[in-house]
GROMACS .gro file of C-alpha atoms in nm:
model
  277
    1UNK     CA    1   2.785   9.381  12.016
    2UNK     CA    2   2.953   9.101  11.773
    3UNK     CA    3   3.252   9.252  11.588
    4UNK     CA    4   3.190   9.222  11.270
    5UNK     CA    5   3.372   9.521  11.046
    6UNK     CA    6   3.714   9.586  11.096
    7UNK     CA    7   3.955   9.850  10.973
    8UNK     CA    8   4.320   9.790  10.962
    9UNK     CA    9   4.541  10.112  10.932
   10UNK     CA   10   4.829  10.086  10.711
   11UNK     CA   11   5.131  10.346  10.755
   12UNK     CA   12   5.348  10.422  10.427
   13UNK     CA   13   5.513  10.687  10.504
   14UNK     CA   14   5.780  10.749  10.701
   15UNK     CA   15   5.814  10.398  10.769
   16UNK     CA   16   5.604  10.127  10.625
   17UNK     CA   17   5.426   9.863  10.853
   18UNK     CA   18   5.558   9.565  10.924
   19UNK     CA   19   5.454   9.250  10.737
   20UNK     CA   20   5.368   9.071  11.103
   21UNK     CA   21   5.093   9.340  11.195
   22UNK     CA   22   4.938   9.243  10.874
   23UNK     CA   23   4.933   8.845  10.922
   24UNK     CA   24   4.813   8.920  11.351
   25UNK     CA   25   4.573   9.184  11.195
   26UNK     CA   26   4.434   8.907  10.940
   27UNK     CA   27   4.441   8.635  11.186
   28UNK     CA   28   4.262   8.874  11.431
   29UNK     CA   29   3.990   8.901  11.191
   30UNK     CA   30   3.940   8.519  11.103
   31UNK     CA   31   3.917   8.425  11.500
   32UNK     CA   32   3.622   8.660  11.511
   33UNK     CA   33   3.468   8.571  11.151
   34UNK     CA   34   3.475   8.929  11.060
   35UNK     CA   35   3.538   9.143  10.737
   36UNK     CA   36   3.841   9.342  10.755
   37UNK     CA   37   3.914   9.655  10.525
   38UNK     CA   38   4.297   9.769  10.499
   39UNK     CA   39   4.379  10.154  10.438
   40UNK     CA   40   4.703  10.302  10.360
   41UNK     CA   41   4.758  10.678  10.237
   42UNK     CA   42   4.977  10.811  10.035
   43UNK     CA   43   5.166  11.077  10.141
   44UNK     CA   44   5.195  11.401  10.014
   45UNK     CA   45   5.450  11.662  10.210
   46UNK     CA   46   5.330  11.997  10.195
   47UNK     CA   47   5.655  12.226  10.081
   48UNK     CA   48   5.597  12.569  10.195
   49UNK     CA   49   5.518  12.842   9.879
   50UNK     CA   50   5.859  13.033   9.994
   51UNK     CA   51   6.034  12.705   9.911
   52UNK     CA   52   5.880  12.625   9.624
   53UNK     CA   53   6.119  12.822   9.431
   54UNK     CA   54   6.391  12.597   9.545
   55UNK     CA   55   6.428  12.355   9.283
   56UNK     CA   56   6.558  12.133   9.567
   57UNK     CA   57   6.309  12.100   9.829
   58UNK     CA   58   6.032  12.028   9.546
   59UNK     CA   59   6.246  11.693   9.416
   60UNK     CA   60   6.298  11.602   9.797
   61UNK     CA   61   5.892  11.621   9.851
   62UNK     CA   62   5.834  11.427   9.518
   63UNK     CA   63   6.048  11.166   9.576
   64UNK     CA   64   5.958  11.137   9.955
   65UNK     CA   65   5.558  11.031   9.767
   66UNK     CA   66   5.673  10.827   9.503
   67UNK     CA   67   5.805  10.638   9.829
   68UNK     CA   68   5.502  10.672   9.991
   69UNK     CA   69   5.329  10.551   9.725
   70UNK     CA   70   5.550  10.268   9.644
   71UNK     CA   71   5.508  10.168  10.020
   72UNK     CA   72   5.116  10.169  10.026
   73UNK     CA   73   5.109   9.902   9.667
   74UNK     CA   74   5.310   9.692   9.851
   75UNK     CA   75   5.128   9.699  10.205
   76UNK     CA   76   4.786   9.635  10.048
   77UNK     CA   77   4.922   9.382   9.828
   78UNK     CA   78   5.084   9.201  10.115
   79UNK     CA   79   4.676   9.264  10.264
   80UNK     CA   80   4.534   9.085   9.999
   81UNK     CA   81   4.731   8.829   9.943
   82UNK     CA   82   4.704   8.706  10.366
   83UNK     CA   83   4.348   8.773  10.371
   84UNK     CA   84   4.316   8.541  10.032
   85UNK     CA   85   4.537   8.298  10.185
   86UNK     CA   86   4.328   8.310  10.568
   87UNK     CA   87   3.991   8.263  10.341
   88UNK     CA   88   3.849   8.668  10.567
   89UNK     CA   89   3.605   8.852  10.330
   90UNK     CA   90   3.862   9.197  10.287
   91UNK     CA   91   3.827   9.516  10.144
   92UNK     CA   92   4.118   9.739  10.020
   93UNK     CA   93   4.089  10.126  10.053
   94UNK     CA   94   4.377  10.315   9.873
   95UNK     CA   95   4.355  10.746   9.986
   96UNK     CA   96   4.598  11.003   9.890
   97UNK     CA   97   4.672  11.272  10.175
   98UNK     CA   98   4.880  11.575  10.292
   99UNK     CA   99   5.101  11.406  10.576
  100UNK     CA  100   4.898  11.598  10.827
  101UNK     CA  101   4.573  11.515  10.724
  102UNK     CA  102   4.634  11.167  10.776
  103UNK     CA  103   4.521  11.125  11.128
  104UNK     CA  104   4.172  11.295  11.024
  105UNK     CA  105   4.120  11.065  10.746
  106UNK     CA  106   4.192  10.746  10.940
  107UNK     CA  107   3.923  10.872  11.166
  108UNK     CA  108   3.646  10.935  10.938
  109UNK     CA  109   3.709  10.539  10.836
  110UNK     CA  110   3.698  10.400  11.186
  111UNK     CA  111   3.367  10.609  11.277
  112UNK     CA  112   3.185  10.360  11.066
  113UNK     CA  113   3.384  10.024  11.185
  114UNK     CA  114   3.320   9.817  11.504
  115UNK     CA  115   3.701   9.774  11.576
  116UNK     CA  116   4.009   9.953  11.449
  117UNK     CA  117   4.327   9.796  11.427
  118UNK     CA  118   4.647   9.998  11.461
  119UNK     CA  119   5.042   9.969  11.494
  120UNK     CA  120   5.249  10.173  11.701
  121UNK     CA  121   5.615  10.249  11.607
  122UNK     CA  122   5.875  10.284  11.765
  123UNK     CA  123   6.092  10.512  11.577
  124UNK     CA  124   5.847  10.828  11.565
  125UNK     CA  125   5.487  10.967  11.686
  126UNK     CA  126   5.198  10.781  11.740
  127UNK     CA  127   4.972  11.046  11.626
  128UNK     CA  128   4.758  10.770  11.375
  129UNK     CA  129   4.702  10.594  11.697
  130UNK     CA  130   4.604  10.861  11.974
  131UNK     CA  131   4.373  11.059  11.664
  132UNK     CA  132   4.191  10.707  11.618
  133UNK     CA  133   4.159  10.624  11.993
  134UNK     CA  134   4.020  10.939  12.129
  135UNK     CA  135   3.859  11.070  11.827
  136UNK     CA  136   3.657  10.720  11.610
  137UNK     CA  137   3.423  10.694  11.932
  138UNK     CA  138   3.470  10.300  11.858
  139UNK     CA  139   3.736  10.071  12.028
  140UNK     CA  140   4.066  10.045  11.901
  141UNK     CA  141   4.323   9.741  11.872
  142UNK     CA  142   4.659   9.839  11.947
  143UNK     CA  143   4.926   9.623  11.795
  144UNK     CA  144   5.322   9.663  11.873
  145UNK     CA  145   5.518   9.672  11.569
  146UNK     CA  146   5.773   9.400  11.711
  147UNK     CA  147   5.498   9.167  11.769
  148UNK     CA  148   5.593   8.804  11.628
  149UNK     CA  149   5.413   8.706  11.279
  150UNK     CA  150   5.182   8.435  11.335
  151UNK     CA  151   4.816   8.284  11.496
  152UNK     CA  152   4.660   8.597  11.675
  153UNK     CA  153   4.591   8.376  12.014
  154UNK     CA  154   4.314   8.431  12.282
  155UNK     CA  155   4.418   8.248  12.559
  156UNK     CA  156   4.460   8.436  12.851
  157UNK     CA  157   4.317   8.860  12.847
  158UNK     CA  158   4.415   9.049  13.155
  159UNK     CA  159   4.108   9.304  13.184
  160UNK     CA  160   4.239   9.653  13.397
  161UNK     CA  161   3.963   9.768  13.616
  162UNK     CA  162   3.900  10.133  13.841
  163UNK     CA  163   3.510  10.120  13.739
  164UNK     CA  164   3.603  10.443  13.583
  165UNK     CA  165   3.381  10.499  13.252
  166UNK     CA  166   3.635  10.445  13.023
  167UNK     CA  167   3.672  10.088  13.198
  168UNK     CA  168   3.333   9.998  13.157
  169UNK     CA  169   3.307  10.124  12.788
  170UNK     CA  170   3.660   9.847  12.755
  171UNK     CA  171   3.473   9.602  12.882
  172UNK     CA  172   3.150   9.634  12.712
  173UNK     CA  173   3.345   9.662  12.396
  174UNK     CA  174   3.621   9.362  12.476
  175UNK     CA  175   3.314   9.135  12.521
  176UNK     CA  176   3.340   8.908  12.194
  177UNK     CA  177   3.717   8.888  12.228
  178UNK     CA  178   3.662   8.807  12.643
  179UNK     CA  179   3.368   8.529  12.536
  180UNK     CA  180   3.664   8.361  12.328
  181UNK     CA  181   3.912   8.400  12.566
  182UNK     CA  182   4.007   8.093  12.799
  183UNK     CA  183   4.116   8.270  13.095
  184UNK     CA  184   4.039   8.632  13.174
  185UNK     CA  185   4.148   8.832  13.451
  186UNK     CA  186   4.073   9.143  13.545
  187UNK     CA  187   4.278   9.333  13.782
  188UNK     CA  188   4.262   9.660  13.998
  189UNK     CA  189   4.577   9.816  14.097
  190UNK     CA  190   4.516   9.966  14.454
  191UNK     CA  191   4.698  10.225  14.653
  192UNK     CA  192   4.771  10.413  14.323
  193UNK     CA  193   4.439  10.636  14.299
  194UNK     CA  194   4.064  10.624  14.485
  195UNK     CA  195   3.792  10.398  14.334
  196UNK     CA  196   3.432  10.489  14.423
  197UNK     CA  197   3.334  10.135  14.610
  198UNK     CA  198   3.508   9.849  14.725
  199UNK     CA  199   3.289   9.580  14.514
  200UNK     CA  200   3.294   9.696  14.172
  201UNK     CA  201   3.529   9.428  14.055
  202UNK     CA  202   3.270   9.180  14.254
  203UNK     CA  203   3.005   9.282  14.037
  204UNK     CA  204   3.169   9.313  13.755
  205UNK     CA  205   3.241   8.919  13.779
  206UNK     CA  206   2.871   8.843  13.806
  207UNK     CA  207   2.777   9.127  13.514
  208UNK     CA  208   3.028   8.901  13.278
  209UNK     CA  209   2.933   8.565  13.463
  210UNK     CA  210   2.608   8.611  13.234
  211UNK     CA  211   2.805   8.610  12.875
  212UNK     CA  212   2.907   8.275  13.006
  213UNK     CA  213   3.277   8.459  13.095
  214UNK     CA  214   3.445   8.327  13.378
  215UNK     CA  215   3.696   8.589  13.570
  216UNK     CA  216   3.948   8.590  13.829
  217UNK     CA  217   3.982   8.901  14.018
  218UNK     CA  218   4.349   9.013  14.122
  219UNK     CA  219   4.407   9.349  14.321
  220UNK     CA  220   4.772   9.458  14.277
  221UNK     CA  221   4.956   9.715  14.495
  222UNK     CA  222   5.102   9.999  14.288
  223UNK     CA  223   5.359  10.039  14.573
  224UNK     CA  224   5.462  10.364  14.422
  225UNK     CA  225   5.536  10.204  14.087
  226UNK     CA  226   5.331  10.427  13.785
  227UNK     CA  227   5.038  10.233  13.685
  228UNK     CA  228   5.150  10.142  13.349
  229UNK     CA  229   5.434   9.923  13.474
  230UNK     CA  230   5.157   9.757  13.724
  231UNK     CA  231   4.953   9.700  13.436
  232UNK     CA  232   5.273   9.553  13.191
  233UNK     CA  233   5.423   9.340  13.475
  234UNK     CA  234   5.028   9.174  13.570
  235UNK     CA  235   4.993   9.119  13.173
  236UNK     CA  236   5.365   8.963  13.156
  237UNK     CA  237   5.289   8.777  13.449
  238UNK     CA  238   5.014   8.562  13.321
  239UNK     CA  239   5.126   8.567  12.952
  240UNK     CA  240   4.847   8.785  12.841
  241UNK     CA  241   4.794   8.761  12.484
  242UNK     CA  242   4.547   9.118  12.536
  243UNK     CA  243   4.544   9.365  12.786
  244UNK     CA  244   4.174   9.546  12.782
  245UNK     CA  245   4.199   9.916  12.934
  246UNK     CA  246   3.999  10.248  12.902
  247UNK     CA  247   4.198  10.533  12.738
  248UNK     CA  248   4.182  10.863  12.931
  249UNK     CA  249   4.282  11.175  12.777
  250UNK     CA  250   4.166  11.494  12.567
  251UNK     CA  251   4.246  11.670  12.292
  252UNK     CA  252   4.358  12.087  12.279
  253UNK     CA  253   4.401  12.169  11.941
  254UNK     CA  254   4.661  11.878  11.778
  255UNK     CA  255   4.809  11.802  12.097
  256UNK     CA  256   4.632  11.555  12.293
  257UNK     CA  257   4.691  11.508  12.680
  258UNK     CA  258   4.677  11.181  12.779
  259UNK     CA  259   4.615  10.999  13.133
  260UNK     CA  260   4.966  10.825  13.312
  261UNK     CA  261   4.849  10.468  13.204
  262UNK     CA  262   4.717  10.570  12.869
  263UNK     CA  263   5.057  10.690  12.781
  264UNK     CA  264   5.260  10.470  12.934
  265UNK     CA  265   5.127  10.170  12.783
  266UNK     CA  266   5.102  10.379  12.456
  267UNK     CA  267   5.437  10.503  12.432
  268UNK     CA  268   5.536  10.144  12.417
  269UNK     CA  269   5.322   9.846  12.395
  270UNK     CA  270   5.452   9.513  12.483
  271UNK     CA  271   5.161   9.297  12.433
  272UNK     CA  272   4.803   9.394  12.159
  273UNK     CA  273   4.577   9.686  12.398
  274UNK     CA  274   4.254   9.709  12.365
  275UNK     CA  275   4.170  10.097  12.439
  276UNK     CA  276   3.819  10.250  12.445
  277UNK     CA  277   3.727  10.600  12.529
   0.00000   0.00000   0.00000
């Protein structure tokens, strides 16, 4: 499937989102000749009714969204003025939320969007992220908030294959961005957990052969390292400008239990991911 709808997620509050995601997110969007909509909420704290009474902790709350709310003019008016500048059909979506109900509003937006781009800080949680990944059913850029501003480059994507399902739903999903890219390999760590047959990567090749994507397979010993720092070395190693992985994980209740390489490469991401689930 083309990718033709995007959704950029736009974080006010606590911190806002750096102008580079923004330009890469933009830039993203015009290499693929897609329309990209930008949301940002503004953040309401809840202040528990036995505080309320406390004078204090109400002004603290009020100012905290009049930050918020500062925050999300400026991020979607730094939107609009790189998508008029890149020449990307845009869309601006402005919500007002309780800080908890963020993550559940993001979602309902990325259900009805082919891709959903989203930043991961460093400083705090990366709730936004893991609610969109495992809960939009649709495929989900990540981009790290240290990221350089500039051209969002397709040169080389390292593709990280275990012919699991969540690795075939990446793939399937990473196809337009693959079809673009120059050089793509895909790469199965060995020695680190059991893969059903020996040829999947084999076959994989020819299933992508007929987009017109050429592949180079690599197998990489884990040698006891945890997969995510396989997977980050591989990427670093061939100056990946995308790393395409399945996301493994579930959610029980608000806490979601991820898979060792989901988190890993979540907790921190070097390069943009491309998760599915």
């Amino acid at each position: 499937m083309a990718i033709r709808d995007m959704l950029l997620t736009l974080t006010s509050y606590p911190e806002p989102t750096p102008a580079s995601v923004i330009d890469r997110a933009v830039s993203f969007a015009s290499s693929l000749g897609a329309h990209i909509a930008a949301i940002c909420c503004e953040v309401h704290v809840q202040v528990p009714g036995s505080l309320i009474s406390f004078g204090a902790a109400g002004a603290i709350a009020a100012g905290e969204a009049l930050r918020s709310r500062d925050s999300a003019q400026a991020l979607l008016a730094a939107f609009e003025a790189a998508a008029q500048k890149a020449g990307v059909l845009h869309e601006i979506i402005r919500e007002k939320s309780l800080s908890h109900r963020v993550p559940e509003r993001l979602v309902e937006y990325a259900r009805l969007r082919d891709l959903t781009i989203v930043s991961v800080p460093e400083s705090y949680d990366q709730w936004n992220a893991e609610a969109i990944i495992f809960g939009s059913g649709r495929p989900t850029l990540v981009l790290p908030e240290s990221a350089p501003s500039g051209p969002f480059e397709l040169n080389t994507v390292v593709v990280a294959w275990d012919f699991s399902r969540s690795a075939a739903r990446a793939v399937a999903d990473a196809i337009p961005m693959l079809e673009k890219a120059k050089r793509v390999h895909v790469v199965t760590v060995t020695n680190e957990k059991v893969i059903d047959t020996e040829h999947s990567s084999e076959e994989l090749a020819k299933n992508l052969s007929r987009h017109g994507i050429d592949v180079t397979l690599d197998r990489v010993d884990a040698a006891g390292r945890w997969i995510g720092d396989v997977l980050t070395r591989e990427a670093a190693s061939h100056n990946a400008d995308m790393l395409v992985m399945g996301a493994y994980g579930h959610s029980r209740f608000r806490e979601f239990i991820l898979g060792g390489a989901t988190k890993s490469m979540l907790s921190k991401p070097l390069l943009p991911i491309l998760f599915s689930h």
